[in-house]
Amino acid sequence: MSNVRVRFAPSPTGAPHVGNIRTALFGYLWAKHTGPSGKFILRIEDTDQAREVENGLELILESLRFLGLTWDEGPDVGGAYGPYEQSKRLPLYQAHAAQLIAQGDAYHCYCTAERLEQMRAEQKAQGKPSRYDGACRQLSADERAAHERAGDARVVRLAVPRDGVTTLPDFIHGDLTIANKEVDDQVLLKSDGFPTYHLAVVVDDHLMQISHVMRGDDWIPSFPKHVLLYRAFGWDIPPHGHLPNVLGPDKKKLSKRHGATSVLQFRDDGYLPEAMFNFLARLGWSLDDKNELFTREDLIQVFALDKIEHAPATFDHAKLDWLNGYYIRQLPADELAARLTPFFERAQLRADAATLRALAPLVQERLKKLTEAVAQADFLFGADPEYDPQLLIGKGLDAAAALAALRAAAATLEKYPALADEEKIEAELRAAALNLGQKNAQFFNALRVAVTGKTVSLPLMGSIRLLGYEKTMRRIARAMLLLDGK
Ligand code: GLU
């Protein structure tokens, strides 16, 4: 096979949707699967300026960087086929449109917005599909000259053959075929000199020597226009594959109604890139019915185009959580601590590196998302908790009994200011509970709430160790003071 060159061609219209990034991922995997000669190219399709958002490019770059989808050519890194932003390639599209006009494969259309609107309204009233009626296709040379003299705004439209069929072999769906009479005379170049997607994508995929075109299923209706353009230019059509849609659990297209949809949102919600990478790779692709866990290296090795599925893929949040928990447990503690740091910063908790490092093994087994660590460990960093006396007292005790539990706990801890032997301390605390005639659950509840402010927490002895002797004793004393007044 000659060199594989796959492009990801997003429009900068907002934070990229997981479906788009899945498309990028498949392109990346296919390019990298073929070895160092395989290139993954980032091209920004920014020709629809009305849909653009201000930091659109940055959001795309950030999403790809989060997943480590490093591009070999692109707007920031350059490459031999640049520029990689379509808005910087306008003369190229204009020249190609002029070529099509000269060949008779396209024509200038001078119809005003009002006329087109009226035409569409009539078509709608007659129950006909909305399609350009070809009025400007048959203009005489004199009529054209008159429009030009008058300086009328014009667009360039594709002159779609009136009969016959157009076929595209799709490596996921098999042959896609449509009757040409169903195909609109697509606008290729707008009156402001910007191309539409259809012209720009074909010109660029050809000039950038793209070897495989992968894009979402929702582009299937555009294939005849693209095929006709390739033919008109006399270019070979690279293999095309339309990737399955990503649906929510209700089988409707994944959208904000289903929760987070942008990769950056998942990042901010505490998902690891390793988990996202694995998860997205399985959205519409599977090696077999056994293997679920794949590292980046595994995927690069085994990825194959013929394993892409054509049925829509369902976004399974529970599976993503499971994968995320799995990858969190695989991280070395130092690494987990580093990954947790920004979440504590965002919560404005001053979590020092040593404490986070000590915290990591304590939370590692119980996290599905990195964000959860903040709620579990915030007691370590903030001010002393404001106690709810009911929580301190807990089930089956009264204030005096809870006070007695804390007094006994404090007496035990006082003997171990270095908090060195946790097992020994815990055994002594149990003995103290027994001595007071309290259940372990009751006794430890009082201590847990005094130390953490919560009834559910990380393992108690570990929490005490991380909080440190002084703060622990201070909190127990504060809780005792509160109970004493009850
Ligand atoms: N700019 C198009 C999009 O954002 C790209 C489609 C394609 O990959 O050809 O969906």
Tab-separated table of C-alpha atoms and ligand atoms in Angstrom:
chain	number	residue	atom	x	y	z
A	1	MET	CA	0.000	0.000	0.000
A	2	SER	CA	1.285	3.469	-0.766
A	3	ASN	CA	1.596	5.841	2.152
A	4	VAL	CA	-1.507	6.123	4.250
A	5	ARG	CA	-2.569	9.719	4.827
A	6	VAL	CA	-5.728	10.249	6.835
A	7	ARG	CA	-7.147	13.595	7.752
A	8	PHE	CA	-9.367	14.788	10.552
A	9	ALA	CA	-11.248	17.770	9.204
A	10	PRO	CA	-13.326	19.432	11.889
A	11	SER	CA	-15.084	22.757	11.652
A	12	PRO	CA	-14.315	25.106	14.540
A	13	THR	CA	-17.893	25.326	15.732
A	14	GLY	CA	-17.414	24.512	19.426
A	15	ALA	CA	-15.928	21.930	21.765
A	16	PRO	CA	-15.636	18.765	19.655
A	17	HIS	CA	-18.288	16.120	20.227
A	18	VAL	CA	-17.158	12.631	21.198
A	19	GLY	CA	-18.528	11.383	17.869
A	20	ASN	CA	-16.174	13.685	15.996
A	21	ILE	CA	-13.239	12.752	18.132
A	22	ARG	CA	-14.030	9.084	17.568
A	23	THR	CA	-13.665	9.850	13.843
A	24	ALA	CA	-10.293	11.457	14.558
A	25	LEU	CA	-9.282	8.446	16.642
A	26	PHE	CA	-10.061	5.939	13.890
A	27	GLY	CA	-8.102	8.020	11.401
A	28	TYR	CA	-5.171	8.269	13.781
A	29	LEU	CA	-5.215	4.531	14.511
A	30	TRP	CA	-5.337	3.604	10.867
A	31	ALA	CA	-2.478	5.933	9.961
A	32	LYS	CA	-0.315	4.787	12.871
A	33	HIS	CA	-1.166	1.137	12.274
A	34	THR	CA	0.641	1.366	8.955
A	35	GLY	CA	3.895	2.456	10.612
A	36	PRO	CA	6.000	5.597	10.516
A	37	SER	CA	4.997	6.411	6.938
A	38	GLY	CA	1.326	6.695	7.996
A	39	LYS	CA	0.374	10.323	8.509
A	40	PHE	CA	-2.454	11.785	10.532
A	41	ILE	CA	-3.371	15.230	9.275
A	42	LEU	CA	-5.403	17.947	10.902
A	43	ARG	CA	-7.269	20.243	8.550
A	44	ILE	CA	-9.544	22.962	9.804
A	45	GLU	CA	-12.688	23.404	7.729
A	46	ASP	CA	-13.474	26.988	8.560
A	47	THR	CA	-15.304	28.106	5.464
A	48	ASP	CA	-18.665	28.566	7.124
A	49	GLN	CA	-17.749	31.638	9.090
A	50	ALA	CA	-21.245	32.132	10.468
A	51	ARG	CA	-21.019	28.863	12.435
A	52	GLU	CA	-17.605	29.528	13.887
A	53	VAL	CA	-16.929	30.128	17.544
A	54	GLU	CA	-14.101	32.306	18.689
A	55	ASN	CA	-11.800	29.771	20.351
A	56	GLY	CA	-12.957	26.931	18.088
A	57	LEU	CA	-9.475	26.026	16.870
A	58	GLU	CA	-8.060	25.930	20.388
A	59	LEU	CA	-10.866	23.621	21.538
A	60	ILE	CA	-10.067	21.209	18.721
A	61	LEU	CA	-6.346	21.211	19.468
A	62	GLU	CA	-6.996	20.751	23.170
A	63	SER	CA	-9.343	17.823	22.603
A	64	LEU	CA	-6.837	16.034	20.373
A	65	ARG	CA	-3.990	16.747	22.773
A	66	PHE	CA	-5.975	15.402	25.712
A	67	LEU	CA	-6.215	12.044	23.949
A	68	GLY	CA	-2.678	12.182	22.583
A	69	LEU	CA	-3.927	12.165	18.991
A	70	THR	CA	-0.797	13.846	17.736
A	71	TRP	CA	-1.051	15.152	14.198
A	72	ASP	CA	1.854	15.025	11.763
A	73	GLU	CA	0.642	17.955	9.679
A	74	GLY	CA	-1.715	20.707	10.650
A	75	PRO	CA	-2.302	24.404	11.135
A	76	ASP	CA	0.200	24.839	13.945
A	77	VAL	CA	2.881	22.367	12.847
A	78	GLY	CA	2.680	22.983	9.106
A	79	GLY	CA	3.584	20.370	6.517
A	80	ALA	CA	4.185	19.994	2.810
A	81	TYR	CA	0.534	20.407	1.812
A	82	GLY	CA	-0.409	23.543	3.741
A	83	PRO	CA	-1.996	25.797	4.578
A	84	TYR	CA	-4.177	23.557	6.719
A	85	GLU	CA	-6.951	26.048	7.379
A	86	GLN	CA	-9.371	26.239	4.516
A	87	SER	CA	-9.955	29.964	4.989
A	88	LYS	CA	-6.318	30.400	3.945
A	89	ARG	CA	-6.805	28.447	0.712
A	90	LEU	CA	-9.524	30.486	-0.971
A	91	PRO	CA	-7.676	31.170	-4.245
A	92	LEU	CA	-7.261	27.418	-4.730
A	93	TYR	CA	-10.988	26.764	-4.510
A	94	GLN	CA	-11.764	29.731	-6.719
A	95	ALA	CA	-9.392	28.458	-9.391
A	96	HIS	CA	-10.921	25.005	-9.253
A	97	ALA	CA	-14.426	26.415	-9.500
A	98	ALA	CA	-13.346	28.428	-12.537
A	99	GLN	CA	-11.976	25.255	-14.090
A	100	LEU	CA	-15.321	23.513	-13.634
A	101	ILE	CA	-17.152	26.425	-15.209
A	102	ALA	CA	-14.786	26.401	-18.174
A	103	GLN	CA	-15.390	22.667	-18.602
A	104	GLY	CA	-19.167	23.050	-18.367
A	105	ASP	CA	-19.357	21.012	-15.148
A	106	ALA	CA	-20.520	24.001	-13.131
A	107	TYR	CA	-22.291	27.263	-13.831
A	108	HIS	CA	-22.848	30.687	-12.351
A	109	CYS	CA	-26.197	31.168	-10.675
A	110	TYR	CA	-27.523	34.681	-10.121
A	111	CYS	CA	-30.752	33.793	-8.330
A	112	THR	CA	-31.529	36.120	-5.476
A	113	ALA	CA	-32.281	34.915	-1.954
A	114	GLU	CA	-35.895	36.008	-2.447
A	115	ARG	CA	-36.304	33.972	-5.613
A	116	LEU	CA	-34.825	30.876	-3.969
A	117	GLU	CA	-37.057	31.296	-0.989
A	118	GLN	CA	-40.132	31.577	-3.178
A	119	MET	CA	-39.048	28.534	-5.181
A	120	ARG	CA	-38.636	26.509	-2.002
A	121	ALA	CA	-42.002	27.619	-0.669
A	122	GLU	CA	-43.681	26.503	-3.896
A	123	GLN	CA	-41.883	23.175	-3.855
A	124	LYS	CA	-42.952	22.665	-0.282
A	125	ALA	CA	-46.570	23.536	-1.083
A	126	GLN	CA	-46.510	20.966	-3.892
A	127	GLY	CA	-44.951	18.360	-1.645
A	128	LYS	CA	-41.791	18.257	-3.767
A	129	PRO	CA	-38.272	17.945	-2.371
A	130	SER	CA	-36.457	21.230	-1.990
A	131	ARG	CA	-34.012	21.424	-4.880
A	132	TYR	CA	-32.609	24.131	-7.138
A	133	ASP	CA	-34.770	24.257	-10.266
A	134	GLY	CA	-31.891	24.893	-12.623
A	135	ALA	CA	-33.121	28.310	-13.788
A	136	CYS	CA	-29.615	29.688	-14.274
A	137	ARG	CA	-28.307	26.498	-15.809
A	138	GLN	CA	-29.890	27.287	-19.139
A	139	LEU	CA	-29.137	31.023	-19.325
A	140	SER	CA	-27.994	32.197	-22.741
A	141	ALA	CA	-24.652	33.917	-23.181
A	142	ASP	CA	-26.472	37.253	-23.528
A	143	GLU	CA	-28.449	36.737	-20.326
A	144	ARG	CA	-25.271	35.896	-18.445
A	145	ALA	CA	-23.527	38.942	-19.850
A	146	ALA	CA	-26.432	41.110	-18.692
A	147	HIS	CA	-26.158	39.751	-15.132
A	148	GLU	CA	-22.427	40.373	-15.180
A	149	ARG	CA	-22.854	43.937	-16.462
A	150	ALA	CA	-25.372	44.610	-13.738
A	151	GLY	CA	-22.849	43.324	-11.198
A	152	ASP	CA	-25.354	40.775	-9.820
A	153	ALA	CA	-24.109	38.596	-6.992
A	154	ARG	CA	-23.417	35.071	-8.169
A	155	VAL	CA	-22.585	31.659	-6.836
A	156	VAL	CA	-21.110	28.657	-8.604
A	157	ARG	CA	-23.291	25.557	-8.804
A	158	LEU	CA	-22.436	22.004	-9.771
A	159	ALA	CA	-24.134	20.923	-12.993
A	160	VAL	CA	-25.351	17.513	-11.836
A	161	PRO	CA	-26.183	15.141	-14.714
A	162	ARG	CA	-29.946	14.816	-15.105
A	163	ASP	CA	-29.943	11.083	-15.548
A	164	GLY	CA	-27.922	8.027	-14.671
A	165	VAL	CA	-26.761	7.038	-11.231
A	166	THR	CA	-23.758	7.833	-9.090
A	167	THR	CA	-22.058	5.178	-7.013
A	168	LEU	CA	-19.433	5.296	-4.301
A	169	PRO	CA	-17.847	2.108	-3.012
A	170	ASP	CA	-17.795	2.614	0.744
A	171	PHE	CA	-15.487	0.317	2.672
A	172	ILE	CA	-17.906	0.187	5.583
A	173	HIS	CA	-21.304	0.185	3.878
A	174	GLY	CA	-20.541	-1.354	0.506
A	175	ASP	CA	-21.701	0.451	-2.632
A	176	LEU	CA	-23.708	3.621	-2.070
A	177	THR	CA	-25.795	4.454	-5.116
A	178	ILE	CA	-28.205	7.256	-5.923
A	179	ALA	CA	-30.112	8.363	-9.028
A	180	ASN	CA	-28.680	11.660	-10.259
A	181	LYS	CA	-32.114	13.161	-10.591
A	182	GLU	CA	-32.299	13.064	-6.797
A	183	VAL	CA	-29.154	15.190	-6.480
A	184	ASP	CA	-29.267	18.960	-6.103
A	185	ASP	CA	-27.155	21.353	-8.188
A	186	GLN	CA	-25.052	22.034	-5.138
A	187	VAL	CA	-23.546	25.467	-4.533
A	188	LEU	CA	-19.770	25.059	-4.693
A	189	LEU	CA	-18.615	28.627	-4.300
A	190	LYS	CA	-20.613	31.243	-2.429
A	191	SER	CA	-21.045	34.843	-3.515
A	192	ASP	CA	-18.432	35.963	-0.985
A	193	GLY	CA	-15.822	33.784	-2.689
A	194	PHE	CA	-15.806	31.134	0.047
A	195	PRO	CA	-16.240	27.516	-1.029
A	196	THR	CA	-18.888	25.285	0.453
A	197	TYR	CA	-17.806	22.136	2.244
A	198	HIS	CA	-18.373	20.018	-0.879
A	199	LEU	CA	-15.906	21.795	-3.132
A	200	ALA	CA	-13.337	22.387	-0.414
A	201	VAL	CA	-13.333	18.816	0.870
A	202	VAL	CA	-12.785	17.295	-2.561
A	203	VAL	CA	-10.110	19.769	-3.628
A	204	ASP	CA	-8.243	19.396	-0.352
A	205	ASP	CA	-8.518	15.635	-0.031
A	206	HIS	CA	-7.034	15.413	-3.495
A	207	LEU	CA	-4.328	18.066	-3.144
A	208	MET	CA	-3.323	16.808	0.292
A	209	GLN	CA	-3.079	13.284	-1.142
A	210	ILE	CA	-5.453	11.831	1.384
A	211	SER	CA	-5.407	8.062	0.979
A	212	HIS	CA	-8.537	7.205	3.004
A	213	VAL	CA	-11.485	9.428	3.786
A	214	MET	CA	-13.276	8.627	7.029
A	215	ARG	CA	-16.139	10.726	8.219
A	216	GLY	CA	-19.430	10.427	10.046
A	217	ASP	CA	-22.452	8.660	8.621
A	218	ASP	CA	-24.358	11.909	8.472
A	219	TRP	CA	-22.254	12.853	5.425
A	220	ILE	CA	-23.557	9.953	3.341
A	221	PRO	CA	-26.091	12.147	1.492
A	222	SER	CA	-23.203	14.259	0.167
A	223	PHE	CA	-21.355	11.431	-1.536
A	224	PRO	CA	-22.807	11.912	-5.071
A	225	LYS	CA	-21.713	15.542	-5.176
A	226	HIS	CA	-18.218	14.540	-4.196
A	227	VAL	CA	-18.030	11.671	-6.653
A	228	LEU	CA	-19.207	13.961	-9.461
A	229	LEU	CA	-16.567	16.505	-8.502
A	230	TYR	CA	-13.780	13.924	-8.491
A	231	ARG	CA	-14.905	12.806	-11.933
A	232	ALA	CA	-15.149	16.329	-13.290
A	233	PHE	CA	-11.595	17.017	-12.191
A	234	GLY	CA	-10.425	13.658	-13.521
A	235	TRP	CA	-9.069	12.597	-10.137
A	236	ASP	CA	-8.994	9.158	-8.524
A	237	ILE	CA	-11.417	8.806	-5.635
A	238	PRO	CA	-9.657	7.649	-2.457
A	239	PRO	CA	-11.398	4.890	-0.510
A	240	HIS	CA	-14.214	6.352	1.579
A	241	GLY	CA	-15.759	4.985	4.773
A	242	HIS	CA	-18.700	6.538	6.602
A	243	LEU	CA	-18.412	5.785	10.295
A	244	PRO	CA	-21.411	4.707	12.350
A	245	ASN	CA	-23.273	7.321	14.276
A	246	VAL	CA	-22.939	7.522	18.049
A	247	LEU	CA	-26.293	7.150	19.799
A	248	GLY	CA	-27.421	7.707	23.347
A	249	PRO	CA	-28.942	4.872	25.402
A	250	ASP	CA	-32.372	5.772	23.965
A	251	LYS	CA	-31.043	5.116	20.446
A	252	LYS	CA	-31.303	8.769	19.494
A	253	LYS	CA	-28.242	10.636	18.272
A	254	LEU	CA	-25.981	11.403	21.245
A	255	SER	CA	-26.671	14.954	22.329
A	256	LYS	CA	-26.544	17.192	25.377
A	257	ARG	CA	-29.783	15.597	26.589
A	258	HIS	CA	-27.735	12.502	27.369
A	259	GLY	CA	-25.191	14.401	29.491
A	260	ALA	CA	-21.684	15.395	28.536
A	261	THR	CA	-20.933	15.183	24.828
A	262	SER	CA	-17.632	16.970	24.445
A	263	VAL	CA	-14.351	15.264	25.129
A	264	LEU	CA	-13.198	18.258	27.146
A	265	GLN	CA	-16.250	17.951	29.347
A	266	PHE	CA	-15.380	14.318	30.021
A	267	ARG	CA	-11.838	15.410	30.872
A	268	ASP	CA	-13.189	17.982	33.306
A	269	ASP	CA	-15.543	15.394	34.776
A	270	GLY	CA	-12.536	13.288	35.756
A	271	TYR	CA	-12.141	10.754	32.964
A	272	LEU	CA	-8.634	9.631	32.060
A	273	PRO	CA	-7.435	9.919	28.478
A	274	GLU	CA	-6.489	6.219	28.610
A	275	ALA	CA	-10.093	5.299	29.382
A	276	MET	CA	-11.561	7.681	26.826
A	277	PHE	CA	-9.168	6.387	24.181
A	278	ASN	CA	-10.125	2.784	24.841
A	279	PHE	CA	-13.814	3.627	25.085
A	280	LEU	CA	-13.986	5.691	21.891
A	281	ALA	CA	-12.066	3.061	19.957
A	282	ARG	CA	-14.822	0.600	20.790
A	283	LEU	CA	-17.579	2.929	19.567
A	284	GLY	CA	-18.193	1.284	16.234
A	285	TRP	CA	-15.147	-0.935	16.129
A	286	SER	CA	-14.402	-4.258	17.739
A	287	LEU	CA	-11.651	-6.773	17.405
A	288	ASP	CA	-13.789	-9.698	18.503
A	289	ASP	CA	-16.460	-10.367	21.086
A	290	LYS	CA	-13.962	-11.008	23.891
A	291	ASN	CA	-11.523	-8.131	24.135
A	292	GLU	CA	-12.607	-4.937	25.786
A	293	LEU	CA	-9.410	-3.515	27.219
A	294	PHE	CA	-6.983	-1.956	24.784
A	295	THR	CA	-4.110	0.400	25.384
A	296	ARG	CA	-3.127	2.908	22.721
A	297	GLU	CA	-0.281	0.619	21.626
A	298	ASP	CA	-2.602	-2.399	21.410
A	299	LEU	CA	-5.036	-0.453	19.281
A	300	ILE	CA	-2.387	0.844	16.916
A	301	GLN	CA	-1.264	-2.713	16.471
A	302	VAL	CA	-4.614	-4.412	15.898
A	303	PHE	CA	-6.730	-1.666	14.324
A	304	ALA	CA	-8.185	-2.744	10.989
A	305	LEU	CA	-10.646	-1.013	8.696
A	306	ASP	CA	-12.641	-4.173	8.070
A	307	LYS	CA	-13.530	-4.359	11.758
A	308	ILE	CA	-15.379	-1.057	11.668
A	309	GLU	CA	-19.062	-1.737	12.176
A	310	HIS	CA	-21.788	-0.203	10.121
A	311	ALA	CA	-24.523	-0.379	12.762
A	312	PRO	CA	-24.747	2.718	14.971
A	313	ALA	CA	-22.773	2.581	18.204
A	314	THR	CA	-24.393	3.180	21.579
A	315	PHE	CA	-22.654	5.343	24.134
A	316	ASP	CA	-22.695	3.290	27.319
A	317	HIS	CA	-21.887	5.524	30.289
A	318	ALA	CA	-21.653	2.599	32.688
A	319	LYS	CA	-18.996	1.003	30.517
A	320	LEU	CA	-17.038	4.235	30.374
A	321	ASP	CA	-17.134	4.478	34.172
A	322	TRP	CA	-15.983	0.917	34.469
A	323	LEU	CA	-13.088	1.500	32.081
A	324	ASN	CA	-12.170	4.688	33.884
A	325	GLY	CA	-12.079	2.914	37.239
A	326	TYR	CA	-9.937	0.208	35.671
A	327	TYR	CA	-7.418	2.684	34.271
A	328	ILE	CA	-7.341	4.652	37.522
A	329	ARG	CA	-6.364	1.461	39.338
A	330	GLN	CA	-3.562	0.842	36.831
A	331	LEU	CA	-1.859	4.155	37.553
A	332	PRO	CA	1.236	4.231	39.774
A	333	ALA	CA	0.397	6.208	42.932
A	334	ASP	CA	2.694	9.092	41.970
A	335	GLU	CA	0.956	9.393	38.663
A	336	LEU	CA	-2.498	9.250	40.216
A	337	ALA	CA	-1.490	12.014	42.621
A	338	ALA	CA	-0.335	14.140	39.685
A	339	ARG	CA	-3.592	13.541	37.821
A	340	LEU	CA	-5.599	14.489	40.893
A	341	THR	CA	-3.772	17.763	41.460
A	342	PRO	CA	-5.719	19.942	38.982
A	343	PHE	CA	-9.039	18.770	40.406
A	344	PHE	CA	-8.072	19.900	43.892
A	345	GLU	CA	-6.808	23.163	42.468
A	346	ARG	CA	-10.070	23.706	40.654
A	347	ALA	CA	-11.928	23.118	43.921
A	348	GLN	CA	-9.608	25.732	45.441
A	349	LEU	CA	-8.277	23.284	47.983
A	350	ARG	CA	-4.638	23.773	48.827
A	351	ALA	CA	-3.584	20.191	48.499
A	352	ASP	CA	0.149	19.757	48.889
A	353	ALA	CA	1.992	17.200	46.805
A	354	ALA	CA	3.031	15.017	49.758
A	355	THR	CA	-0.525	14.678	51.034
A	356	LEU	CA	-1.875	13.922	47.575
A	357	ARG	CA	0.801	11.276	47.159
A	358	ALA	CA	-0.215	9.698	50.462
A	359	LEU	CA	-3.880	10.022	49.528
A	360	ALA	CA	-3.535	8.263	46.177
A	361	PRO	CA	-3.412	4.650	47.446
A	362	LEU	CA	-6.305	5.387	49.798
A	363	VAL	CA	-8.668	6.534	47.052
A	364	GLN	CA	-7.383	4.477	44.158
A	365	GLU	CA	-9.611	1.472	44.679
A	366	ARG	CA	-12.761	3.472	45.108
A	367	LEU	CA	-12.651	6.035	42.319
A	368	LYS	CA	-14.633	5.826	39.136
A	369	LYS	CA	-13.745	9.402	38.270
A	370	LEU	CA	-10.911	11.641	39.404
A	371	THR	CA	-13.401	14.290	40.492
A	372	GLU	CA	-14.732	11.974	43.208
A	373	ALA	CA	-11.450	12.218	45.088
A	374	VAL	CA	-12.191	15.844	45.904
A	375	ALA	CA	-15.424	15.040	47.700
A	376	GLN	CA	-13.773	12.141	49.497
A	377	ALA	CA	-10.687	14.038	50.651
A	378	ASP	CA	-11.722	17.654	50.987
A	379	PHE	CA	-11.795	17.274	54.783
A	380	LEU	CA	-7.999	17.096	54.700
A	381	PHE	CA	-7.508	20.548	53.293
A	382	GLY	CA	-10.253	22.855	54.430
A	383	ALA	CA	-10.969	24.411	57.809
A	384	ASP	CA	-12.191	22.148	60.607
A	385	PRO	CA	-15.693	20.865	59.854
A	386	GLU	CA	-18.842	22.431	61.236
A	387	TYR	CA	-20.481	19.482	62.960
A	388	ASP	CA	-24.039	18.352	62.801
A	389	PRO	CA	-24.527	16.994	66.371
A	390	GLN	CA	-26.975	14.383	65.105
A	391	LEU	CA	-24.312	12.935	62.830
A	392	LEU	CA	-21.755	12.897	65.628
A	393	ILE	CA	-24.122	11.044	67.919
A	394	GLY	CA	-25.232	8.580	65.262
A	395	LYS	CA	-27.633	5.687	65.607
A	396	GLY	CA	-28.331	4.184	69.000
A	397	LEU	CA	-26.143	6.513	71.071
A	398	ASP	CA	-26.913	9.669	72.962
A	399	ALA	CA	-24.737	12.749	73.355
A	400	ALA	CA	-23.125	11.438	76.534
A	401	ALA	CA	-22.260	8.090	74.944
A	402	ALA	CA	-20.824	9.759	71.830
A	403	LEU	CA	-18.821	12.043	74.106
A	404	ALA	CA	-17.523	9.017	75.978
A	405	ALA	CA	-16.521	7.403	72.684
A	406	LEU	CA	-14.560	10.474	71.637
A	407	ARG	CA	-12.929	10.811	75.018
A	408	ALA	CA	-11.780	7.185	74.854
A	409	ALA	CA	-10.600	7.625	71.275
A	410	ALA	CA	-8.607	10.713	72.208
A	411	ALA	CA	-7.055	8.885	75.150
A	412	THR	CA	-5.951	6.094	72.853
A	413	LEU	CA	-4.575	8.372	70.159
A	414	GLU	CA	-2.677	10.411	72.719
A	415	LYS	CA	-0.441	7.431	73.306
A	416	TYR	CA	0.581	7.371	69.633
A	417	PRO	CA	1.466	10.897	68.568
A	418	ALA	CA	3.472	9.499	65.629
A	419	LEU	CA	0.404	7.525	64.478
A	420	ALA	CA	2.915	4.864	63.560
A	421	ASP	CA	1.253	1.509	64.081
A	422	GLU	CA	-2.211	1.797	62.596
A	423	GLU	CA	-3.224	-1.768	63.251
A	424	LYS	CA	-2.300	-1.519	66.878
A	425	ILE	CA	-4.125	1.785	67.286
A	426	GLU	CA	-7.208	0.394	65.620
A	427	ALA	CA	-7.172	-2.685	67.857
A	428	GLU	CA	-7.020	-0.443	70.900
A	429	LEU	CA	-9.896	1.659	69.633
A	430	ARG	CA	-11.984	-1.500	69.190
A	431	ALA	CA	-11.132	-2.539	72.705
A	432	ALA	CA	-12.248	0.891	73.913
A	433	ALA	CA	-15.587	0.475	72.136
A	434	LEU	CA	-16.076	-2.896	73.772
A	435	ASN	CA	-15.148	-1.441	77.107
A	436	LEU	CA	-17.868	1.211	76.715
A	437	GLY	CA	-20.397	-1.385	75.644
A	438	GLN	CA	-20.712	0.253	72.217
A	439	LYS	CA	-20.801	-1.367	68.850
A	440	ASN	CA	-17.772	-0.732	66.667
A	441	ALA	CA	-20.013	0.995	64.118
A	442	GLN	CA	-21.314	3.418	66.775
A	443	PHE	CA	-17.932	4.154	68.282
A	444	PHE	CA	-16.182	4.641	64.971
A	445	ASN	CA	-19.014	6.738	63.601
A	446	ALA	CA	-18.433	9.315	66.314
A	447	LEU	CA	-14.710	9.340	65.611
A	448	ARG	CA	-15.196	9.419	61.839
A	449	VAL	CA	-17.572	12.373	61.970
A	450	ALA	CA	-15.284	14.211	64.396
A	451	VAL	CA	-12.291	13.739	62.088
A	452	THR	CA	-13.903	14.127	58.658
A	453	GLY	CA	-17.266	15.806	59.288
A	454	LYS	CA	-18.930	12.976	57.320
A	455	THR	CA	-20.507	9.638	58.108
A	456	VAL	CA	-18.960	8.010	55.046
A	457	SER	CA	-15.288	8.483	54.418
A	458	LEU	CA	-12.062	6.991	53.284
A	459	PRO	CA	-10.642	4.323	55.610
A	460	LEU	CA	-10.586	5.989	59.012
A	461	MET	CA	-7.065	5.167	60.133
A	462	GLY	CA	-5.675	6.348	56.818
A	463	SER	CA	-7.717	9.535	57.086
A	464	ILE	CA	-6.306	10.212	60.548
A	465	ARG	CA	-2.783	9.561	59.340
A	466	LEU	CA	-3.214	11.993	56.438
A	467	LEU	CA	-4.860	14.640	58.567
A	468	GLY	CA	-2.039	14.386	61.099
A	469	TYR	CA	-2.008	14.030	64.834
A	470	GLU	CA	-2.489	17.674	65.776
A	471	LYS	CA	-5.436	18.404	63.547
A	472	THR	CA	-7.069	15.117	64.468
A	473	MET	CA	-6.809	15.849	68.192
A	474	ARG	CA	-8.040	19.388	67.669
A	475	ARG	CA	-11.089	18.187	65.785
A	476	ILE	CA	-11.919	15.542	68.382
A	477	ALA	CA	-11.657	18.210	71.076
A	478	ARG	CA	-13.979	20.541	69.144
A	479	ALA	CA	-16.513	17.768	68.654
A	480	MET	CA	-16.349	16.891	72.337
A	481	LEU	CA	-16.956	20.503	73.266
A	482	LEU	CA	-20.058	20.558	71.114
A	483	LEU	CA	-21.398	17.329	72.626
A	484	ASP	CA	-20.603	18.459	76.118
A	485	GLY	CA	-23.070	21.281	75.745
A	486	LYS	CA	-25.883	18.944	74.654
B	1	GLU	N1	-15.928	19.660	8.390
B	1	GLU	C1	-16.716	18.474	8.414
B	1	GLU	C2	-17.251	18.268	9.812
B	1	GLU	O1	-16.828	18.954	10.718
B	1	GLU	C3	-15.815	17.329	8.013
B	1	GLU	C4	-16.463	16.205	7.343
B	1	GLU	C5	-15.370	15.370	6.709
B	1	GLU	O2	-14.572	14.794	7.444
B	1	GLU	O3	-15.298	15.305	5.478
B	1	GLU	O4	-18.092	17.451	10.040
